[in-house]
mmCIF file of C-alpha atoms in Angstrom:
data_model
loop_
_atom_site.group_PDB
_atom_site.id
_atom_site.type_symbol
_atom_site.label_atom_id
_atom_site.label_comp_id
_atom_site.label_asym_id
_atom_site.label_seq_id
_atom_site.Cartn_x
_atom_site.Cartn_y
_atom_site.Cartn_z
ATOM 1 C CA UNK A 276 -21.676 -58.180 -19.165
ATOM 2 C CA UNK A 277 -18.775 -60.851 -18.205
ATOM 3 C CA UNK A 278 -18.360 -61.009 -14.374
ATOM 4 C CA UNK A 279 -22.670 -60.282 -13.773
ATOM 5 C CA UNK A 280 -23.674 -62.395 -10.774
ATOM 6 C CA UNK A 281 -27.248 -61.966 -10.487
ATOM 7 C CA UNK A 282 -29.374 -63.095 -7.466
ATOM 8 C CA UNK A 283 -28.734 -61.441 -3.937
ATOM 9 C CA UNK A 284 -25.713 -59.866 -5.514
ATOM 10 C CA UNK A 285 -25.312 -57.536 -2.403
ATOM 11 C CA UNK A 286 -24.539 -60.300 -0.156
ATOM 12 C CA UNK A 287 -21.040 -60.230 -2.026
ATOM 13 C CA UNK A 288 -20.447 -56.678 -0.803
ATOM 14 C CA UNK A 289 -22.103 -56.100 2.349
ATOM 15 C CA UNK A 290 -23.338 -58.389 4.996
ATOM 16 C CA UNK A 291 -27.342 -58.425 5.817
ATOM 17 C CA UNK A 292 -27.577 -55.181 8.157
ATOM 18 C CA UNK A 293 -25.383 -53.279 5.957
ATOM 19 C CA UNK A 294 -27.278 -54.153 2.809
ATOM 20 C CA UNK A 295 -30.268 -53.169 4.776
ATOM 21 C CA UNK A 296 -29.040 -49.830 5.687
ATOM 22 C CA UNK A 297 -27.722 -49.215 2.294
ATOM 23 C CA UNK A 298 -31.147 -49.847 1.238
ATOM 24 C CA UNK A 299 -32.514 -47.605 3.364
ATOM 25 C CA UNK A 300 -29.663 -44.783 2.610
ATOM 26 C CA UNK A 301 -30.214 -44.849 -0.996
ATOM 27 C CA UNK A 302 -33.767 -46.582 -1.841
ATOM 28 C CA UNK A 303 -32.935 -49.027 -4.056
ATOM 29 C CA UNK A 304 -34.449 -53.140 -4.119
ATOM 30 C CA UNK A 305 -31.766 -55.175 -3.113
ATOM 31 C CA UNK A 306 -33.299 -57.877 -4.907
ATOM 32 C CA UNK A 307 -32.926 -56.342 -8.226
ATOM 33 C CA UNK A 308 -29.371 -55.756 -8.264
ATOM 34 C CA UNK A 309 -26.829 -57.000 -10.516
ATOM 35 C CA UNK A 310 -22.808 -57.480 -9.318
ATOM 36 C CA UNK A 311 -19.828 -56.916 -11.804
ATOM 37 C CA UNK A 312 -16.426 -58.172 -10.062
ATOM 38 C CA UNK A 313 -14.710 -57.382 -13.886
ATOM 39 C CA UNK A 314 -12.789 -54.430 -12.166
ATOM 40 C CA UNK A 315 -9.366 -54.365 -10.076
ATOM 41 C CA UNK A 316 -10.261 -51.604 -7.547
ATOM 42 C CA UNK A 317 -14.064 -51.468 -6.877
ATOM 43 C CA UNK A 318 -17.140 -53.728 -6.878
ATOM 44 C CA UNK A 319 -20.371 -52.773 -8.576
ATOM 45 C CA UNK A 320 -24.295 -53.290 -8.003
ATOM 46 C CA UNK A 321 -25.819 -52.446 -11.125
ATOM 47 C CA UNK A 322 -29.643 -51.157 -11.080
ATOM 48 C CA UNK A 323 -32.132 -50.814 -13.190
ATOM 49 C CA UNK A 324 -31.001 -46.993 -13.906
ATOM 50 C CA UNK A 325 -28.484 -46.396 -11.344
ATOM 51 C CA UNK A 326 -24.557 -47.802 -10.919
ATOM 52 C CA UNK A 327 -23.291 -48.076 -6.829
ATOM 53 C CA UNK A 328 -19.411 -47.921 -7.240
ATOM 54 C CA UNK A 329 -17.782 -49.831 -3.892
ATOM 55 C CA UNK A 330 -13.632 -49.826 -3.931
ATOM 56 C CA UNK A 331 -12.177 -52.873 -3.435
ATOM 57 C CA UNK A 332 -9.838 -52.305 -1.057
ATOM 58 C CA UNK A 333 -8.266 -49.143 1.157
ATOM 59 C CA UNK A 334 -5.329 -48.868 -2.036
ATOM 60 C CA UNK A 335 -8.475 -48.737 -4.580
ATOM 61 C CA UNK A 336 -10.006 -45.403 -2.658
ATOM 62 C CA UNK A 337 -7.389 -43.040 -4.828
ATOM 63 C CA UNK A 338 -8.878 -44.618 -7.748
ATOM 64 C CA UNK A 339 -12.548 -44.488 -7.282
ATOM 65 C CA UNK A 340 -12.020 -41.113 -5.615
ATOM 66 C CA UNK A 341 -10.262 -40.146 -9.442
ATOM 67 C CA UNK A 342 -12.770 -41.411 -11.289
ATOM 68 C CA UNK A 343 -15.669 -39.437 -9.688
ATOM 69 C CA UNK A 344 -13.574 -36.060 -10.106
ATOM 70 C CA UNK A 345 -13.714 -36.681 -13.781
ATOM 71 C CA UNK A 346 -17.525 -37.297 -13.687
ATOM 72 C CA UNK A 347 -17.806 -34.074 -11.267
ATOM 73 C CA UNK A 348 -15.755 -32.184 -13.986
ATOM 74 C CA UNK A 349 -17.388 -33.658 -17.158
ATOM 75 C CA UNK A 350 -20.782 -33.132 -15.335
ATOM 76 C CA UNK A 351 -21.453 -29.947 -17.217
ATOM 77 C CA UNK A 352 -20.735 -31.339 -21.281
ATOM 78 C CA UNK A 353 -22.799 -33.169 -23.491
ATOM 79 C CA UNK A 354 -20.524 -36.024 -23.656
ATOM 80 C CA UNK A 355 -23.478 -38.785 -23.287
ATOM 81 C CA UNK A 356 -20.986 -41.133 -23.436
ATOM 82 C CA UNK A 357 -19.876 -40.355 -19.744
ATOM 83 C CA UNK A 358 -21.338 -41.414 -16.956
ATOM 84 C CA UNK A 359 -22.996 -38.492 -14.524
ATOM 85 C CA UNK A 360 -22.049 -39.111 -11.062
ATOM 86 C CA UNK A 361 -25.531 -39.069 -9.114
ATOM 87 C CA UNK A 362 -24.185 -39.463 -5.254
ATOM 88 C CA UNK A 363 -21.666 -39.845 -3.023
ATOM 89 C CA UNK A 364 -21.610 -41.509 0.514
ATOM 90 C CA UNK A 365 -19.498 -42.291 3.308
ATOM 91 C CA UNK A 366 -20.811 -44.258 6.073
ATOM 92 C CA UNK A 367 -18.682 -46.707 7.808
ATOM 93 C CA UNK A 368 -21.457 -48.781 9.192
ATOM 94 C CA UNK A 369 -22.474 -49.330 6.184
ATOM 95 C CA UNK A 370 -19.155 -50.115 3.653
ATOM 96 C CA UNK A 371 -15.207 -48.988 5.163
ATOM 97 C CA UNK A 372 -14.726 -47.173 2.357
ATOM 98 C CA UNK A 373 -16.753 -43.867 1.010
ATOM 99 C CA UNK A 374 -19.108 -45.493 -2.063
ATOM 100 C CA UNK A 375 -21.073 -43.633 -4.817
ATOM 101 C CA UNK A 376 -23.623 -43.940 -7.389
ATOM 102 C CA UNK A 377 -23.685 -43.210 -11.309
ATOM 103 C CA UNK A 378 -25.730 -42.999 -13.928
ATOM 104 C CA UNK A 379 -26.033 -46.251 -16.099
ATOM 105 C CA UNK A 380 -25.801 -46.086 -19.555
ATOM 106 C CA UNK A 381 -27.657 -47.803 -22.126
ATOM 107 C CA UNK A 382 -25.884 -50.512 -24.058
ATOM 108 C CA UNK A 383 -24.188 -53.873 -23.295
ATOM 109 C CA UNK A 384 -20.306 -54.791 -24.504
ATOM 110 C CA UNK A 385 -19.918 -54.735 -28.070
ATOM 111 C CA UNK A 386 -19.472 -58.003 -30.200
ATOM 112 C CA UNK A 387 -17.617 -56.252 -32.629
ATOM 113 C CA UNK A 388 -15.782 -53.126 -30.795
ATOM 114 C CA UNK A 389 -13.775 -52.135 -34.199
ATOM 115 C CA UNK A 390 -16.853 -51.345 -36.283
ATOM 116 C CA UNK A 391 -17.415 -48.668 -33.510
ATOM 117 C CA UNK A 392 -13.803 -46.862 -34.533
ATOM 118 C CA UNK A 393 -15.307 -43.797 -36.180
ATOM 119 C CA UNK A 394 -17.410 -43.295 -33.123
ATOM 120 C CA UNK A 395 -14.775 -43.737 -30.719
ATOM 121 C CA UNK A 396 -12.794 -41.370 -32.297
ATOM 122 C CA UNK A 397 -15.142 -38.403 -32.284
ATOM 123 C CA UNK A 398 -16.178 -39.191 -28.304
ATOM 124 C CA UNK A 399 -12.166 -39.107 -27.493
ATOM 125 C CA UNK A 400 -12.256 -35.561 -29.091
ATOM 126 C CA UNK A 401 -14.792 -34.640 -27.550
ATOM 127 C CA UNK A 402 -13.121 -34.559 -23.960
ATOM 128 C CA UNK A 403 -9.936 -34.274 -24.923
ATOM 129 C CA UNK A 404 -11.540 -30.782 -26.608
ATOM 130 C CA UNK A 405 -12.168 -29.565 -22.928
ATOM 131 C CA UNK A 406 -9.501 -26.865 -21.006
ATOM 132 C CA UNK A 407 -8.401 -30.047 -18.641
ATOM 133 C CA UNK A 408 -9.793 -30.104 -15.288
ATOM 134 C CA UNK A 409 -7.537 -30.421 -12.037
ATOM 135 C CA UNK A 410 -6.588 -33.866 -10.879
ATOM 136 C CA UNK A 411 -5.212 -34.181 -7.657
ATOM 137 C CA UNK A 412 -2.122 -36.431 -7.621
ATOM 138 C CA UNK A 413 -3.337 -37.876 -10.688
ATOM 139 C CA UNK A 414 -0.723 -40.253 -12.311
ATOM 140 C CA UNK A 415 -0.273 -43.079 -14.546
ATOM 141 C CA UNK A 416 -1.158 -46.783 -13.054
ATOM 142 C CA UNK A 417 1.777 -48.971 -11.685
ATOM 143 C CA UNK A 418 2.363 -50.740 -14.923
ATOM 144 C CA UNK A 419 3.000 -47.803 -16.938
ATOM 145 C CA UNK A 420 6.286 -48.026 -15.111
ATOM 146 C CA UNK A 421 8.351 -50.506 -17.418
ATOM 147 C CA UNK A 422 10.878 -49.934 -19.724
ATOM 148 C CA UNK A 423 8.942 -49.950 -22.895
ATOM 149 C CA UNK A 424 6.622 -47.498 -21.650
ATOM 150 C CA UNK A 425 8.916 -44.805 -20.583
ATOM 151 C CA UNK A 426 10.423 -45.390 -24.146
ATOM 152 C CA UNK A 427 6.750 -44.389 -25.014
ATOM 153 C CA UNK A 428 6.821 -41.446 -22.560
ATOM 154 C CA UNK A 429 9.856 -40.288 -23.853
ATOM 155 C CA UNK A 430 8.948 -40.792 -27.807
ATOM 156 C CA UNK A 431 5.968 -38.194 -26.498
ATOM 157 C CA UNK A 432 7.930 -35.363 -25.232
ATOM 158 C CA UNK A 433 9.128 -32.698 -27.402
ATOM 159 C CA UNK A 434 12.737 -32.554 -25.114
ATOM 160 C CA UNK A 435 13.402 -36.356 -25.720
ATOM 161 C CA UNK A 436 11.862 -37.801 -28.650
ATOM 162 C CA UNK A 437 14.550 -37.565 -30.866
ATOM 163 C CA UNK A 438 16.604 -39.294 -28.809
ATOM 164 C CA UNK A 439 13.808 -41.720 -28.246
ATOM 165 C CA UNK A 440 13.613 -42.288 -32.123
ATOM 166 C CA UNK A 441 17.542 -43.132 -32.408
ATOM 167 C CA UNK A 442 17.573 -45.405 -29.747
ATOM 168 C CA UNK A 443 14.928 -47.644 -31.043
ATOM 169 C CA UNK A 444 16.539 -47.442 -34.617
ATOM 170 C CA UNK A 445 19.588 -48.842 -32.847
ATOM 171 C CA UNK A 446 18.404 -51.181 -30.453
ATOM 172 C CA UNK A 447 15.648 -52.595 -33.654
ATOM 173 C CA UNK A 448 18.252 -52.488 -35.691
ATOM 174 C CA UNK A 449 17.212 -50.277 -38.115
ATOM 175 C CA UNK A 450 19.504 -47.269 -38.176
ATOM 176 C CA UNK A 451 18.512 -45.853 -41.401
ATOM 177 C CA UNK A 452 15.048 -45.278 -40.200
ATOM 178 C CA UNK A 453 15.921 -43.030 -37.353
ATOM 179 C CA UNK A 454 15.421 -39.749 -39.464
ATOM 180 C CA UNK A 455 11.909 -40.645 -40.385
ATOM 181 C CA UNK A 456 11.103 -41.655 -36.964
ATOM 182 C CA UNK A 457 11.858 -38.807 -35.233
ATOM 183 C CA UNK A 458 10.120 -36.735 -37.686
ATOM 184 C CA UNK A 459 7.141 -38.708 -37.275
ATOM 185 C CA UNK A 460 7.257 -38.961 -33.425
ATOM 186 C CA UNK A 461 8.286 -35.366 -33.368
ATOM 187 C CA UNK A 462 4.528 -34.450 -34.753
ATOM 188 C CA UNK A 463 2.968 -36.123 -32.083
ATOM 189 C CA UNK A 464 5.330 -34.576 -29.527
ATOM 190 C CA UNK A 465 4.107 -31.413 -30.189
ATOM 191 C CA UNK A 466 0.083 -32.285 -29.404
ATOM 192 C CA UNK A 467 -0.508 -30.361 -26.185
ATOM 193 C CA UNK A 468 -1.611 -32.290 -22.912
ATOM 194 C CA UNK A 469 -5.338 -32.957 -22.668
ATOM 195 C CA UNK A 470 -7.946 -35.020 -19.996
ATOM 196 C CA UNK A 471 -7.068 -38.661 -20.731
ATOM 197 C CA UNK A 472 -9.548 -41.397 -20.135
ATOM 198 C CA UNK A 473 -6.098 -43.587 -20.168
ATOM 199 C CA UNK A 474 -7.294 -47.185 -20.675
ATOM 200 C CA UNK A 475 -9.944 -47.179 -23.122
ATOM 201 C CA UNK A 476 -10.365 -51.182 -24.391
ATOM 202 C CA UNK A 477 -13.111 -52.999 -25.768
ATOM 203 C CA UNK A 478 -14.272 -54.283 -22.239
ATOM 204 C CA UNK A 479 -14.910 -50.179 -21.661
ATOM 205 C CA UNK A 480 -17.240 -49.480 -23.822
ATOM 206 C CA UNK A 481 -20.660 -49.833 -24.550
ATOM 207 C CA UNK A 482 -22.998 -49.871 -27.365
ATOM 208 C CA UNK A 483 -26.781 -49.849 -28.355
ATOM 209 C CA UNK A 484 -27.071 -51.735 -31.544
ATOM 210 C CA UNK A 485 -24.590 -50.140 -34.105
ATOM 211 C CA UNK A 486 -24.135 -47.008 -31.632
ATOM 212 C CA UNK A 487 -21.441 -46.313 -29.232
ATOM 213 C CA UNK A 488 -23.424 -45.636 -25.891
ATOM 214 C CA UNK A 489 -20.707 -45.004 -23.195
ATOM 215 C CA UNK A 490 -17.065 -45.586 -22.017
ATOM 216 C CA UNK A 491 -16.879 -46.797 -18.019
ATOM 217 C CA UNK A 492 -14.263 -46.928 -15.874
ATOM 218 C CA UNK A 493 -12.245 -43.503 -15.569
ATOM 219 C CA UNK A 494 -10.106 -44.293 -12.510
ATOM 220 C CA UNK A 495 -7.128 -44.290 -14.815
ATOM 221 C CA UNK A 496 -7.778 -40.727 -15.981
ATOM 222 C CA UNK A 497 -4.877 -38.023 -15.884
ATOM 223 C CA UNK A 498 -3.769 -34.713 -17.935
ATOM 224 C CA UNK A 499 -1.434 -36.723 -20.537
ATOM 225 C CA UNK A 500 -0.172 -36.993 -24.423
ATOM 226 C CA UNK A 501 -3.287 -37.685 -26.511
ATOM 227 C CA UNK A 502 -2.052 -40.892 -27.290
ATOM 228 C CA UNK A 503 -3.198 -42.480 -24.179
ATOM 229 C CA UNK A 504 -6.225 -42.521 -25.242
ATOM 230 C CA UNK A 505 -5.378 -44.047 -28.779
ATOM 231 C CA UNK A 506 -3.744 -47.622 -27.669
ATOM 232 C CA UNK A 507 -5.610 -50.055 -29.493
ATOM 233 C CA UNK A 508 -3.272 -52.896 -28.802
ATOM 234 C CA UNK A 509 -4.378 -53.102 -25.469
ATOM 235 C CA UNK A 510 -8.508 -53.767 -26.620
ATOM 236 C CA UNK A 511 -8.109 -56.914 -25.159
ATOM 237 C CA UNK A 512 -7.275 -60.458 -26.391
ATOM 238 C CA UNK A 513 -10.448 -61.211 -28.466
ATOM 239 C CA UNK A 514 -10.060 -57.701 -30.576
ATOM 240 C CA UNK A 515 -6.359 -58.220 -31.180
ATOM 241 C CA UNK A 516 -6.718 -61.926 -32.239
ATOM 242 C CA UNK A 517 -9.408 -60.407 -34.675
ATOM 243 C CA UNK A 518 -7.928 -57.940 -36.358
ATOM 244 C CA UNK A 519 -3.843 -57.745 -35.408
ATOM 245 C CA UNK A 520 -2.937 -58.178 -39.225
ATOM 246 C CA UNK A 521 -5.318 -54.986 -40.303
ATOM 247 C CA UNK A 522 -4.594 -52.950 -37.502
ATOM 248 C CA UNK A 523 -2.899 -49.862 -39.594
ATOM 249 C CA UNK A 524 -6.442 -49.760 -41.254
ATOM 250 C CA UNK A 525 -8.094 -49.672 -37.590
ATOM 251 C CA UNK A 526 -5.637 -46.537 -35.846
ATOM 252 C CA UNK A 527 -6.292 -44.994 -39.332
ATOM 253 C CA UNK A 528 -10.041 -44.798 -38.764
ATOM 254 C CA UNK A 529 -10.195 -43.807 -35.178
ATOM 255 C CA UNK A 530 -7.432 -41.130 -35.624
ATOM 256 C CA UNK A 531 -8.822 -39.819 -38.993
ATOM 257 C CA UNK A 532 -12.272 -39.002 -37.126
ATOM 258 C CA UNK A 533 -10.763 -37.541 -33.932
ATOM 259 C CA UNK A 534 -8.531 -35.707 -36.075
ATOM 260 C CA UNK A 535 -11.666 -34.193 -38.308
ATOM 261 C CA UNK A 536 -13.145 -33.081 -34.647
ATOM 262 C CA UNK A 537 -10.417 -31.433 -33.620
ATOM 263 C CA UNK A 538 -8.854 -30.133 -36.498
ATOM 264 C CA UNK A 539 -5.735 -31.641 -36.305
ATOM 265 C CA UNK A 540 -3.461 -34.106 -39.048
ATOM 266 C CA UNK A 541 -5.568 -36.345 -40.257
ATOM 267 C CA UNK A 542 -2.035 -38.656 -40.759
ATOM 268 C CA UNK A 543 -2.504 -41.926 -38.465
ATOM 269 C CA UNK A 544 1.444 -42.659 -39.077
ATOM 270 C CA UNK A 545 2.565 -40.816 -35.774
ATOM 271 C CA UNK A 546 0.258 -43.082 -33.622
ATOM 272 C CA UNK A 547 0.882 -46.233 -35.280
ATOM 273 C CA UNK A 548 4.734 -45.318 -35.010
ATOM 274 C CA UNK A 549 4.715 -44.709 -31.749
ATOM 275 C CA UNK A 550 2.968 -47.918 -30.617
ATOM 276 C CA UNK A 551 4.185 -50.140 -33.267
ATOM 277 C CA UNK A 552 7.505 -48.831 -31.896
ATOM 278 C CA UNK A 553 6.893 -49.693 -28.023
ATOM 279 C CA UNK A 554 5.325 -53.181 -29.510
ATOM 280 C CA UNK A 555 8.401 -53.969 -31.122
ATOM 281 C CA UNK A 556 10.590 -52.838 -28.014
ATOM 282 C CA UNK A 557 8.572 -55.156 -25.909
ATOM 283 C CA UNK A 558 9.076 -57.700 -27.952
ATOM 284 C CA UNK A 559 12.832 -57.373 -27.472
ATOM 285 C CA UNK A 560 12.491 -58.315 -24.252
ATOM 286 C CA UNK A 561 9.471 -60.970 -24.028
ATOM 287 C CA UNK A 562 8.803 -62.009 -27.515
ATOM 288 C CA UNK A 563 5.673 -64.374 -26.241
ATOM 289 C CA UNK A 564 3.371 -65.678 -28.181
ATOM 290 C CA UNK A 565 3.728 -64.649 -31.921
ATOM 291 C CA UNK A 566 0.502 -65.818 -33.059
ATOM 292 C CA UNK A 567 -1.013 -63.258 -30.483
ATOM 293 C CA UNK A 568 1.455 -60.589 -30.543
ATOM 294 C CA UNK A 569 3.044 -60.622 -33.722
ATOM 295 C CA UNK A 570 6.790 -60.403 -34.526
ATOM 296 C CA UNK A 571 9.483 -57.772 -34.040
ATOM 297 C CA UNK A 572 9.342 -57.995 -37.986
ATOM 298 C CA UNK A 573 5.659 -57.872 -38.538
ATOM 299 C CA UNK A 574 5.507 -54.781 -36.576
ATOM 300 C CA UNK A 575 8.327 -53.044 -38.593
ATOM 301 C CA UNK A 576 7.104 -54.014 -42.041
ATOM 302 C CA UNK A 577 3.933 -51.902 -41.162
ATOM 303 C CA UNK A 578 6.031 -49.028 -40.840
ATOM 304 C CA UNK A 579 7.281 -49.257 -43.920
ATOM 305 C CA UNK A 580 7.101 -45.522 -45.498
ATOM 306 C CA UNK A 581 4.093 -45.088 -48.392
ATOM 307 C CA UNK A 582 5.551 -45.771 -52.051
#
């Protein structure tokens, strides 16, 4: 995995009489474990069968302390997929900060994330299946809060995505389209609010040959549109660069196979409306790089309605 430091990894995260006492606490071989510094809020010694989860920082604690309420609330499903959280700790001469300990699932990043689509899309119905558990001040992270993704927000709620649709038609340009986007985003308006892992990209998940073998990282999760959990444009540079140009084929896939789960429309046009839509609103504002993130026009030309 990108960001492994091998050696005495502990030494990054606690200093010699902590790591002794942490041995001690939890019986592990400091010698044998593996740091990841990939994530923004907490630190991780990977063992041979066992995950220790360390926040960051004091801002990071709401986080970890989010992610381990979804593992205590998944703990009872067969979602394999999920980490199970194993223990919790809290001793301050030891780490500032309460710390825990998770299962580690088999697998290693995927080379090729997209050929996993299929799978991903049946695990996502699987929890989004479940009655959705109680999260505590849950909410979405601070970067949700830009003007493209309240558009999104709004193009999700039943009370505002009409108004959603017209206002991209106007501000794209593209007044003649309003009708049919409303109608599409009013289809996904109506999905009811479900457990949302919230940032699922390729750097997430994990897989055992051709077999998806688990999604990490959950501190993002919340009780939101379905969606959330279908935003392929942010898999990460390497997927996006791969496959931007197919990408209707991709959403069509996943959503086809989470759809069959769940028994829901099997049409993929609401989700790739929806995020095509924010794309191209983004791009209003920062059109950056087009050979990364496509064109205003690229994105509209996909949403072209089937002859």
């Amino acid at each position: 995995m990108s960001g492994d430091i091998v050696g005495p990894a502990v030494s990054a995260v606690l200093v010699p009489p902590q790591a002794e006492r942490f041995a001690e606490l939890v019986g592990v071989d400091l010698d044998r474990l593996v740091l990841n510094v990939t994530g923004w809020n907490k630190l991780v010694l990977l063992d041979s069968d066992r995950v220790f989860l360390f926040p960051r920082a004091r801002d990071g604690v709401e986080w970890f302390e989010r992610e381990l309420a979804v593992y205590r609330a998944l703990a009872g499903t067969r979602l394999s997929v999920v980490p199970r959280l194993l223990g919790y700790w809290e001793d301050p001469e030891i780490y500032p900060f309460p710390f825990a300990a998770v299962s580690r699932l088999r697998g290693a990043a995927p080379a090729e994330p997209e050929l996993l689509a299929e799978q991903l899309g049946q695990a996502i119905a699987g929890w989004h299946e479940f009655e959705p558990p109680t999260l505590a001040g849950a909410r979405p992270p601070a970067h949700h809060n830009t003007a493209y993704q309240r558009w999104l927000r709004r193009a999700l709620d039943p009370a505002t995505s009409a108004g959603a649709a017209r206002d991209a038609a106007e501000r794209l340009g593209q007044p003649g389209r309003a009708s049919a986007w409303a109608d599409l985003l009013g289809r996904a308006a109506g999905l009811a609010r479900v457990l949302v892992h919230g940032d699922i990209h390729e750097d997430q998940l994990l897989a055992d040959g051709d077999r998806l073998t688990g999604i990490l990282d959950w501190e993002t999760a919340r009780i939101d549109h379905p969606f959330w959990d279908f935003d392929l444009g942010e898999w990460g540079t390497g997927l996006w660069r791969r496959r931007r140009r197919d990408f209707s084929a991709l959403w069509a896939r996943t959503w086809r196979a989470y759809a069959e789960v769940r028994g829901l429309d099997p049409d993929s046009r609401p989700v790739e409306t929806a995020f095509r839509l924010r794309h191209a609103l983004r791009l209003l504002d920062d059109p950056g790089d087009p050979d990364i993130h496509g064109t205003i026009e690229e994105h509209l030309a996909r949403l072209q309605p089937p002859t």
